[in-house]
Coordinates of C-alpha atoms in Angstrom, one line a residue:
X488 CA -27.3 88.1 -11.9
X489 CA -27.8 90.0 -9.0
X490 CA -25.2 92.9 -7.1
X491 CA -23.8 90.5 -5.1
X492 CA -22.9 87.8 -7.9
X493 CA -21.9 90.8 -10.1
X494 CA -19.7 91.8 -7.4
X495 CA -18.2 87.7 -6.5
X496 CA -17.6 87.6 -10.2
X497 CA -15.3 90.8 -10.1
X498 CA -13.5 90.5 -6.9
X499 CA -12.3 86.5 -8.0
X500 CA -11.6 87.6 -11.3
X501 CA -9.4 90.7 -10.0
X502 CA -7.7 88.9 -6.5
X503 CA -4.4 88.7 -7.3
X504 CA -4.5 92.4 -9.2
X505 CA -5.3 93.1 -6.1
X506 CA -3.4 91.8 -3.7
X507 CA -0.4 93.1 -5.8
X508 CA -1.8 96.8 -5.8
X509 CA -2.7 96.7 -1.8
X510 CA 1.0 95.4 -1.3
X511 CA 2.5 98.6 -3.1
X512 CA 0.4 100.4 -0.8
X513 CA 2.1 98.8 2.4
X514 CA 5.4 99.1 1.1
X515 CA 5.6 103.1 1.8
X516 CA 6.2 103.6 4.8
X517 CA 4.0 105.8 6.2
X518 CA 4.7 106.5 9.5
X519 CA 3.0 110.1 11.1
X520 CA 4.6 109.9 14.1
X521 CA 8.4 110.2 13.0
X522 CA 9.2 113.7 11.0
X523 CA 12.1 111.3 8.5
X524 CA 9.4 110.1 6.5
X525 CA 7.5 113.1 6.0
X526 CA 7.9 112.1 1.9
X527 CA 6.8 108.9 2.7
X528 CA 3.8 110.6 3.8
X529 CA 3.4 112.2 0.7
X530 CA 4.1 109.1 -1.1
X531 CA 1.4 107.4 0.0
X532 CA -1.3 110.6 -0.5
X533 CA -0.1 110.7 -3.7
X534 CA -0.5 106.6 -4.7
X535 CA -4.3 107.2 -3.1
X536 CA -5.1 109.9 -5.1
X537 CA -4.0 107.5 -8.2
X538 CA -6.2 104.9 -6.7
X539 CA -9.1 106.9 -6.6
X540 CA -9.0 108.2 -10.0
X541 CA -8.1 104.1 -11.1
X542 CA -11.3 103.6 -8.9
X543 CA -13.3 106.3 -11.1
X544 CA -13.7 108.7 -8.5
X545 CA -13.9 112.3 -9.4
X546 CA -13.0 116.2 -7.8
X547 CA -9.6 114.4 -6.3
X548 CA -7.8 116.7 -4.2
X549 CA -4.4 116.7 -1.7
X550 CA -5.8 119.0 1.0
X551 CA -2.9 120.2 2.6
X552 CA -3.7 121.1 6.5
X553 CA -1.4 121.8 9.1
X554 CA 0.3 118.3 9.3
X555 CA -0.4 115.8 7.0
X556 CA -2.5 116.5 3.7
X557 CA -6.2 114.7 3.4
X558 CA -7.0 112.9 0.1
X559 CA -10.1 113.8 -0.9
X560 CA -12.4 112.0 -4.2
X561 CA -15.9 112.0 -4.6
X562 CA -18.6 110.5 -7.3
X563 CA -21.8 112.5 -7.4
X564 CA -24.3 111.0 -9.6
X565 CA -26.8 109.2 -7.9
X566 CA -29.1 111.8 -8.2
X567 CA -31.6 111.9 -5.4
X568 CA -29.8 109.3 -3.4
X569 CA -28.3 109.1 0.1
X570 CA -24.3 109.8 0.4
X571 CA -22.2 108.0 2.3
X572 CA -19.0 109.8 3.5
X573 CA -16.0 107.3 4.0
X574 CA -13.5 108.0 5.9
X575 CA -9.7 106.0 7.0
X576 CA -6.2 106.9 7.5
X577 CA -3.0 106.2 5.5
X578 CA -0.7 106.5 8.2
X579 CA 0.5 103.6 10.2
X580 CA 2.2 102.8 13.0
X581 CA 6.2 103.0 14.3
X582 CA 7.5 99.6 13.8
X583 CA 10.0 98.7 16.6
X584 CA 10.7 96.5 18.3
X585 CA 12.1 95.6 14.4
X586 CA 14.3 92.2 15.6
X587 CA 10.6 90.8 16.6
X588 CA 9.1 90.6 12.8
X589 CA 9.7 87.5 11.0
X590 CA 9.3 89.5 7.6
X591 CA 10.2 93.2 6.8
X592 CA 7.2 95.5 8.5
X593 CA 7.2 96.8 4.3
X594 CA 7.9 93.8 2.5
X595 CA 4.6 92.4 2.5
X596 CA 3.9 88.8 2.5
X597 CA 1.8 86.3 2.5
X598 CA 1.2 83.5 4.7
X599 CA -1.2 81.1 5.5
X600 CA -3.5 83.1 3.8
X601 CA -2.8 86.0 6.1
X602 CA -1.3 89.6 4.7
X603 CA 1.7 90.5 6.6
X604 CA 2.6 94.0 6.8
X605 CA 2.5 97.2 9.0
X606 CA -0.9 98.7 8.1
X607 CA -2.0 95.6 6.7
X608 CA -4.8 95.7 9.0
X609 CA -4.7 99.2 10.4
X610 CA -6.1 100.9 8.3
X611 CA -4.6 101.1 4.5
X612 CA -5.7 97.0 4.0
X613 CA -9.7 98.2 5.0
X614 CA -9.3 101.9 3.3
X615 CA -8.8 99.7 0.1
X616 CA -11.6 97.7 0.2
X617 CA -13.9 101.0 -0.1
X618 CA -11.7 101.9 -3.1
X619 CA -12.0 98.7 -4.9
X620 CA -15.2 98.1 -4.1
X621 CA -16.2 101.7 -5.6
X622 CA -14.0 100.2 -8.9
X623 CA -16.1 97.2 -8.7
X624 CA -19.3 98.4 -9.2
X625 CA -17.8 101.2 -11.5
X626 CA -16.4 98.3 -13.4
X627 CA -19.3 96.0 -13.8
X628 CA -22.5 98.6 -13.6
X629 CA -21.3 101.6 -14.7
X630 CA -22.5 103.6 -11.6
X631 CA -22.8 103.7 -8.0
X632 CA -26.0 103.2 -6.2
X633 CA -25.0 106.5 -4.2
X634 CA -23.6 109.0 -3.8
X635 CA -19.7 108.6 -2.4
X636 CA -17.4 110.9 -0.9
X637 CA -13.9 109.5 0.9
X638 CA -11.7 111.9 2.9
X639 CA -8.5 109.7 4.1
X640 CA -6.1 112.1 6.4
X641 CA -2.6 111.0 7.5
X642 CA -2.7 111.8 11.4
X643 CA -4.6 109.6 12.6
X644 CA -2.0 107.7 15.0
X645 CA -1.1 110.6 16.5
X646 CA -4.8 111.6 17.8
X647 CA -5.5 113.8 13.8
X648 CA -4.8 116.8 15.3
X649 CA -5.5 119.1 12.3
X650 CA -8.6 116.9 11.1
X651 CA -11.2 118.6 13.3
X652 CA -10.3 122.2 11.6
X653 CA -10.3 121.2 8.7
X654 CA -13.7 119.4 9.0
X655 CA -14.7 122.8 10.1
X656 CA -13.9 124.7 7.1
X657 CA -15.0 121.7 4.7
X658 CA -18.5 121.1 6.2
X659 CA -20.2 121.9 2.9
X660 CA -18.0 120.0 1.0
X661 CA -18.0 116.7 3.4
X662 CA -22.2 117.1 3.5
X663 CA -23.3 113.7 3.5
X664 CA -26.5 111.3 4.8
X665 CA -24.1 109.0 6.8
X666 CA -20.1 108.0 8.2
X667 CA -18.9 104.7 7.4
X668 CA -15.3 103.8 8.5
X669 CA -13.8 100.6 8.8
X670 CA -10.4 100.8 11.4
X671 CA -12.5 98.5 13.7
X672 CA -12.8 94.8 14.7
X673 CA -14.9 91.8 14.2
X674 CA -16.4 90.1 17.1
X675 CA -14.1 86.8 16.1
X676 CA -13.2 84.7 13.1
X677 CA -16.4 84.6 11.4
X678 CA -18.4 86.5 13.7
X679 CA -19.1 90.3 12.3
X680 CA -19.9 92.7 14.0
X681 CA -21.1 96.7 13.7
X682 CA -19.5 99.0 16.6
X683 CA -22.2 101.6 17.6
X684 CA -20.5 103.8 19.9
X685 CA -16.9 104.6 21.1
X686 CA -15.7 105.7 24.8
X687 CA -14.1 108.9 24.6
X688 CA -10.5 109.9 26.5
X689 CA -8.4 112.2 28.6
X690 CA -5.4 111.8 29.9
X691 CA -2.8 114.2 32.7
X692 CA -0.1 113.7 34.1
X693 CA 0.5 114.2 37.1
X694 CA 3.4 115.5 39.2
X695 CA 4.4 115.7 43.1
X696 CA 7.4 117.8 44.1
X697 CA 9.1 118.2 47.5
X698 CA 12.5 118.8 48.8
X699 CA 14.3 120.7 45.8
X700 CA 16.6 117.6 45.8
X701 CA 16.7 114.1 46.8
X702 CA 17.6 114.0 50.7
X703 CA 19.5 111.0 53.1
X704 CA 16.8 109.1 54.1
X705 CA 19.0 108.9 58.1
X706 CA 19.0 112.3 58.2
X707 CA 15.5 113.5 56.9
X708 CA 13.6 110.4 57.1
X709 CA 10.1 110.8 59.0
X710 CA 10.6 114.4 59.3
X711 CA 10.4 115.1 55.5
X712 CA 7.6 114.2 53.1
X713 CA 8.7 111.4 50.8
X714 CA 6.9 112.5 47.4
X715 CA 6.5 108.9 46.5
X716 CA 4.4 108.1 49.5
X717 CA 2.4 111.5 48.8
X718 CA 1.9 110.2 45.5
X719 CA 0.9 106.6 45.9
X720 CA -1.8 108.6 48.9
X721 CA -3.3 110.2 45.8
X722 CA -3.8 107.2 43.2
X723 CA -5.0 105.3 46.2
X724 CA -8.0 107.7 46.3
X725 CA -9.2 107.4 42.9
X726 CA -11.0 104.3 43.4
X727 CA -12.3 101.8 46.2
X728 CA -11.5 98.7 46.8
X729 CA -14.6 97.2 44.2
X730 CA -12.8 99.6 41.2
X731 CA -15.5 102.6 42.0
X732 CA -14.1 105.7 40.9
X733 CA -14.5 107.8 44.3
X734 CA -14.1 111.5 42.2
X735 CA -16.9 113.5 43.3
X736 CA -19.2 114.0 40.3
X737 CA -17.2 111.8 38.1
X738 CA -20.4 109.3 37.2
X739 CA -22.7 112.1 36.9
X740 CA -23.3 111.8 33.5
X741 CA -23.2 109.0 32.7
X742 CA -25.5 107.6 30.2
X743 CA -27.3 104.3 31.5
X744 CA -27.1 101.5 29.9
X745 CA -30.4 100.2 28.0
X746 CA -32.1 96.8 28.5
X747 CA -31.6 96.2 25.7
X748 CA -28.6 96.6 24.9
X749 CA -27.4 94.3 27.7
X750 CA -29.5 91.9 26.3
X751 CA -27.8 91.8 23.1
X752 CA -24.4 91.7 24.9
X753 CA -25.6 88.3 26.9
X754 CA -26.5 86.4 23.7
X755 CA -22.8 86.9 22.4
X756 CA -22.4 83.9 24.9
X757 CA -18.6 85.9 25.8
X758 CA -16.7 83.0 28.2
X759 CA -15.1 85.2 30.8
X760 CA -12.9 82.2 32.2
X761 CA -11.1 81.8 28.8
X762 CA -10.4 85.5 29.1
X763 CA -9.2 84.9 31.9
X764 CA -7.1 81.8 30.8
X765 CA -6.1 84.1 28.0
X766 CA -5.0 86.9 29.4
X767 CA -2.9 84.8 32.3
X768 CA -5.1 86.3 35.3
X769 CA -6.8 84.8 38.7
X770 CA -9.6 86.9 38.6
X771 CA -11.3 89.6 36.4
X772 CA -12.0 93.2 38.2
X773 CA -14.2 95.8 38.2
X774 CA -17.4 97.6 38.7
X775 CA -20.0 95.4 40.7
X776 CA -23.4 94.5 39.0
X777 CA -21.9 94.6 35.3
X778 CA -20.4 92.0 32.9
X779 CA -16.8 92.2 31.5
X780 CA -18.4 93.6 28.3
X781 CA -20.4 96.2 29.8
X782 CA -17.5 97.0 31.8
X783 CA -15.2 97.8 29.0
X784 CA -17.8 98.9 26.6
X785 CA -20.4 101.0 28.2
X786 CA -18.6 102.2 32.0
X787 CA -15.8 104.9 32.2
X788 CA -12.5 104.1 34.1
X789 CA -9.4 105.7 35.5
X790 CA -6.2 103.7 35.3
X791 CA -2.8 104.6 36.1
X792 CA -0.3 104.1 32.9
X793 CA 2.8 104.4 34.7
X794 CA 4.4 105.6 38.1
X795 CA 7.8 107.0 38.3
X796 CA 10.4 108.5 41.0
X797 CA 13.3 107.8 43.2
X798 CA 15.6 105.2 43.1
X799 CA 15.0 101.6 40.6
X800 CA 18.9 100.6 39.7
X801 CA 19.9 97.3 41.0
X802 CA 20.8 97.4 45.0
X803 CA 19.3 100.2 47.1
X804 CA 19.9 103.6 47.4
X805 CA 18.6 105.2 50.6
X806 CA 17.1 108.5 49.7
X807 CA 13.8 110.6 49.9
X808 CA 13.5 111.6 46.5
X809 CA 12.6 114.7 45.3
X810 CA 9.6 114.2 42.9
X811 CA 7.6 111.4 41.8
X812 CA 5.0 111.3 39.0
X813 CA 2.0 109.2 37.3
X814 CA 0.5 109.1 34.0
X815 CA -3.2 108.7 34.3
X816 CA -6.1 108.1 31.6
X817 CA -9.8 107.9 31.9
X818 CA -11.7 106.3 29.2
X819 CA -15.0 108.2 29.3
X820 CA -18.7 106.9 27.9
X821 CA -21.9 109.2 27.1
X822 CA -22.3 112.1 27.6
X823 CA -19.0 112.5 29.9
X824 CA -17.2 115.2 29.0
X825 CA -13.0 114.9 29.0
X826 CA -12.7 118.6 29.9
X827 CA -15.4 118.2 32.7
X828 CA -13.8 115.2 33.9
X829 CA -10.0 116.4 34.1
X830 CA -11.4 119.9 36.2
X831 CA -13.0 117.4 38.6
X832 CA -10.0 115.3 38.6
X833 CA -8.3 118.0 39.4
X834 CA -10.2 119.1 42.2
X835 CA -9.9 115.8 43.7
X836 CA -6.5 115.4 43.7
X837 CA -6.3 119.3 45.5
X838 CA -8.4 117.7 47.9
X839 CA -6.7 114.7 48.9
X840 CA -3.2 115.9 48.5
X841 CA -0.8 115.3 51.6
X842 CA 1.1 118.2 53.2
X843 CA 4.4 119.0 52.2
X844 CA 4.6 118.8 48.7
X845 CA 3.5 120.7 45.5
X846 CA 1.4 118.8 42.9
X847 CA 0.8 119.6 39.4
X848 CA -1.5 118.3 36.8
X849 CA -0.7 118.4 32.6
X850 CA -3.3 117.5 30.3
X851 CA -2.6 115.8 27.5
X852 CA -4.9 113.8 25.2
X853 CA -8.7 114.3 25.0
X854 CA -11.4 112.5 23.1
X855 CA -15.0 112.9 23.8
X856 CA -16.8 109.7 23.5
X857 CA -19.2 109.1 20.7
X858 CA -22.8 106.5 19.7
X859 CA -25.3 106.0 17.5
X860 CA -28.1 104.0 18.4
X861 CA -27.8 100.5 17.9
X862 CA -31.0 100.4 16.2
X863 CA -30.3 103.3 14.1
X864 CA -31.4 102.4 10.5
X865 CA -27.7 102.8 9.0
X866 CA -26.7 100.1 11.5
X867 CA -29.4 98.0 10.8
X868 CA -28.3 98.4 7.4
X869 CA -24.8 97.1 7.6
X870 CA -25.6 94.1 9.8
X871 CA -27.8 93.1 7.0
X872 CA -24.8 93.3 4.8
X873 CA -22.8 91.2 7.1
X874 CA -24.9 88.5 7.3
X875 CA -26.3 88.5 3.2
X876 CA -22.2 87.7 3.1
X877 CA -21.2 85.9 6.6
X878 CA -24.6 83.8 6.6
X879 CA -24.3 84.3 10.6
X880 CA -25.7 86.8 12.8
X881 CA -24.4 90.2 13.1
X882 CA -23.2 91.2 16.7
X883 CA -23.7 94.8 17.7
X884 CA -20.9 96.4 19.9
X885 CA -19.2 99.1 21.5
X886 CA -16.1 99.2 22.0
X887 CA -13.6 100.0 24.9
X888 CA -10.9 102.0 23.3
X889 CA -11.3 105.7 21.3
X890 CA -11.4 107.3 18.1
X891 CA -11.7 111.1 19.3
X892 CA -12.0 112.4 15.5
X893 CA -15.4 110.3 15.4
X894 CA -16.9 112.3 17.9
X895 CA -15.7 115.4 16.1
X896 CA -17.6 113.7 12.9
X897 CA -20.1 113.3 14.9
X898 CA -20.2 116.7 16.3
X899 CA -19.5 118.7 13.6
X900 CA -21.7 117.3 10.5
X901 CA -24.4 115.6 13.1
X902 CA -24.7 112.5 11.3
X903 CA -24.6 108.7 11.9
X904 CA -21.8 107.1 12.3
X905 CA -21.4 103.4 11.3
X906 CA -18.1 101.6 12.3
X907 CA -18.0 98.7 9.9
X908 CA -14.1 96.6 11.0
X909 CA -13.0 93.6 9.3
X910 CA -9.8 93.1 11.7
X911 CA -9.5 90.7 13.8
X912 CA -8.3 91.6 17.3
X913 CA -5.4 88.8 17.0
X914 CA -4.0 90.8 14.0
X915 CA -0.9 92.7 15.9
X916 CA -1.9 96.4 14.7
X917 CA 0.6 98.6 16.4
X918 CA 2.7 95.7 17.6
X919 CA 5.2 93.3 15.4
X920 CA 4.3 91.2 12.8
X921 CA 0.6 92.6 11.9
X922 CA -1.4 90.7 9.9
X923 CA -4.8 90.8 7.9
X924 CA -6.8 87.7 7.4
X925 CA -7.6 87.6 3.5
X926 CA -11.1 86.0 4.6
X927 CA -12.3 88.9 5.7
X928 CA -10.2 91.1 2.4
X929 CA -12.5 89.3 0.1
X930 CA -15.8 88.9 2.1
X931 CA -15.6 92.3 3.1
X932 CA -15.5 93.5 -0.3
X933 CA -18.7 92.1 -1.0
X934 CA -20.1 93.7 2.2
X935 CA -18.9 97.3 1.4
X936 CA -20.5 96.5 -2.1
X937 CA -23.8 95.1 -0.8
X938 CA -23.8 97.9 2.0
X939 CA -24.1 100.9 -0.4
X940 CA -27.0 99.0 -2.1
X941 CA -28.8 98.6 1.4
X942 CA -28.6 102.6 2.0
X943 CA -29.9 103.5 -1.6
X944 CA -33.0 102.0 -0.5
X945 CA -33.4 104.6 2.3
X946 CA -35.0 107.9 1.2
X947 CA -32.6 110.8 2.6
X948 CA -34.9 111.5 6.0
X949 CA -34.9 107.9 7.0
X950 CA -31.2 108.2 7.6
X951 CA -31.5 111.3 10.0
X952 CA -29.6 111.1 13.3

C-alpha cells in the first residue's frame, strides 16, 4: 500500500471524527477584531494547542505577543530532511450583517455537502487539514517524512500586527527549508491551483479642508473654494482616461511580467464575458495591452474606496461644505514598495492640489507585495500533489488581493513560500453564510499528505530561494 492509499484509508475511516472535531473548532468564536471575545481568543489557542498534541506534535507553546498569542508545535525527527514551516490563523471574521445567515455563524452545519460556519473556509477549516494530516501519517506510519513546524497567530484579520516582531525574535526557532499556508483559493470546482506571488498594499486617506465651516452657497458661491470640487480635481488626476496611473514614478518598479507566465495565464481559457455577465457590468476596464488576469494579478492599481463630504440627506441643502475626504488604496506588485509609493503619492497630490484649501494625507495599512517563482521546485512540488489527487492539471496563479505577513515571511527567514488554498472563491469568507466544500476537506487532506512526501525527496539546497 502506498502513502496515498495509507492516507485514503485513514481519512474515510476517521471523516465523521472529523468533521465533529473541526465543528468544535468553529463553534468559538474567534473574532480578533472585537475586544468582547478576547477569551474566545484564548479559547480557541488553547483547543489548538490540544489538537496539536492529539496530532502528536511536540515543544507546543502559547506564545503570548502583544495581541493575540501564536500557537506553536513542532515534530523534529526526520533527521536530515527538509522542514516545512506551516503557518494559518485562528481568528475569523465579524459576522454581521447576522439576519442574512440561514444558520447560526457558530452552529455549524451541514449542507449539501458543504460546511457552514464563520471560518469554515477562512482559515480554521484549512489550518486543520495540516493538523490531521500530521495525525494521519503519525497514525498509520509512525513518523513524518519531514520535519514540521506550525506557528498559527490570532491577528491575522486585522493585518497581524504583532506577527512580524515576533518572527523577529523567533527566527532560530521558525528556521525551516520552506512556507506552506493554505488561506487561499482554488482556480474553480475541481480546478487546483498553487498561488505564487501576492500584490502588496497601502492605503491613506485623504483629507481637503477649507472654510472653517460650511458656508451659504448665495453668499459665497464662486468666490469660495468648494472642498468637494478641490477634492474630486485631485482623484481625477490619479489616472487617465485608459485606467493609467498618472503619479510620476509610480510604475517605476515594476517588475515585468514573463513570457511565460502569460502564457500559462492564456491556457486557463478565463471567459471574460461571463465575468462580465457575472459581475452585472457592460464592459471590463483597465490597463491597455493586458488581460483581466494579468491585470488583477501581476499590475498595481489605485482605487478610491470611498468619498465623503457635504450634504447627502434626502432634499438639498445649499451649502459649500467645509471638508471633504477619500479613502484611497493601491494594491502594489514586485518590487513596488508601499512606503515609496505613498511619498510619491503624496507628492502628487501637493502638486495637483487646487488653491484655497488645505490637504492632508493619513496612512494607514501597508503590505509589501511578495513571489516566488512559479517554477520554483517547492511549487512544482505541490502542483504534483494536486494533480496525483485532482487527476487534472494544476493552474499556477497570483493573486490580486494581499497577505502583508507573507512578505514579512518572506523577508525575514528568506525562504519560499507556497500558497496551497482549497477555498473556493464562492464560499462567502468574510461575508454571511460561509461555506467550505467538503470535496476539497477530504481531497485536500490527501494533498497536504502527499505534499510532505514530494519535499522529502528534495535534498535541503534544492529548496533554496
Amino acid at each position: 500500500m502506498n502513502h496515498l492509499e495509507t492516507l485514503d484509508e485513514y481519512f474515510k475511516e476517521q471523516r465523521d471524527e472529523h468533521l465533529g472535531q473541526l465543528k468544535d473548532f468553529l463553534r468559538i468564536p474567534s473574532i480578533s477584531a472585537l475586544s468582547e471575545h478576547k477569551n474566545d481568543m484564548q479559547q480557541a489557542a488553547e483547543w489548538l494547542l490540544n489538537s496539536f498534541k492529539e496530532a502528536g506534535l511536540e515543544n507546543l507553546s502559547i506564545d503570548e505577543t502583544d495581541g493575540q498569542p501564536v500557537v506553536y508545535g513542532d515534530w523534529l525527527h526526520a533527521e536530515g530532511k527538509p522542514t516545512i514551516l506551516v503557518y494559518g490563523h485562528y481568528d475569523v471574521q465579524p459576522v454581521d450583517p447576522l439576519n442574512l445567515w440561514e444558520t447560526g455563524p457558530f452552529e455549524p452545519e451541514v449542507r449539501d455537502n458543504k460546511l457552514y460556519a464563520r471560518g469554515a473556509s477562512d482559515d480554521k477549516g484549512q489550518v486543520f487539514m495540516h493538523v490531521k494530516a500530521v495525525e494521519a501519517l503519525m497514525q498509520k506510519t509512525g513518523g513524518l517524512p519531514v520535519n514540521v513546524k506550525f506557528i498559527i497567530e490570532g491577528e491575522e484579520e486585522i493585518g497581524s500586527p504583532n506577527l512580524e516582531k515576533y518572527i523577529e525574535a523567533n527566527k532560530d526557532k521558525l528556521a525551516a527549508d520552506v512556507i506552506v499556508i493554505s488561506d487561499t483559493g482554488m482556480q474553480g470546482p475541481g480546478q487546483p491551483a498553487v498561488c505564487y506571488g501576492l500584490r502588496g498594499l497601502c492605503g491613506v486617506q485623504i483629507d481637503v479642508q477649507g472654510a472653517k465651516s460650511d458656508l451659504h452657497s448665495g453668499l459665497y458661491g464662486g468666490g469660495v473654494q468648494n472642498p468637494i470640487h478641490a477634492l474630486a480635481e485631485v482623484l481625477a488626476s490619479f489616472r487617465d482616461k485608459e485606467g493609467t496611473i498618472a503619479i510620476e514614478g509610480f510604475y517605476d518598479n515594476v517588475r515585468p511580467l514573463l513570457d511565460e507566465e502569460r502564457e500559462a495565464y492564456q491556457a486557463l481559457g478565463f471567459n471574460e464575458d461571463e465575468l462580465k455577465e457575472e459581475i452585472g457590468v457592460t464592459e471590463l476596464f483597465g490597463e491597455k495591452g493586458y488581460s483581466h488576469l494579468e491585470r488583477t494579478w501581476t499590475r498595481p492599481t489605485l482605487e478610491v474606496n470611498g468619498v465623503f463630504g457635504g450634504f447627502s440627506g434626502e432634499g438639498i441643502k445649499t451649502v459649500l461644505p467645509a471638508e471633504a475626504g477619500a479613502k484611497i488604496t493601491c494594491r502594489l506588485v514586485p518590487d513596488q514598495d508601499p512606503d515609496e509609493i505613498i511619498e510619491k503619492l503624496k507628492a502628487h497630490i501637493e502638486k495637483h492640489k487646487p488653491v484655497g484649501v488645505t490637504v492632508t494625507v493619513t496612512e494607514f495599512d501597508k503590505g509589501k507585495p511578495f513571489i516566488t517563482p512559479f517554477d520554483h521546485p517547492a511549487i512544482q512540488a505541490a502542483g504534483r500533489s494536486y494533480e496525483k489527487v485532482y487527476n487534472v492539471p494544476t493552474a499556477y496563479t497570483r493573486g490580486g488581493g494581499s497577505i502583508p505577513i507573507v512578505a514579512a515571511f518572506d523577508e525575514i527567514l528568506e525562504l519560499p513560500v507556497v500558497l496551497m488554498g482549497f477555498g473556493l472563491a464562492s464560499e462567502n469568507f468574510h461575508a454571511p453564510n460561509e461555506h467550505f466544500h467538503l470535496e476539497n476537506f477530504d481531497q485536500g487532506l490527501r494533498v497536504i499528505g502527499d505534499y510532505y512526501y514530494e519535499i522529502a525527496g528534495f535534498e535541503k539546497d534544492e529548496l533554496k530561494k
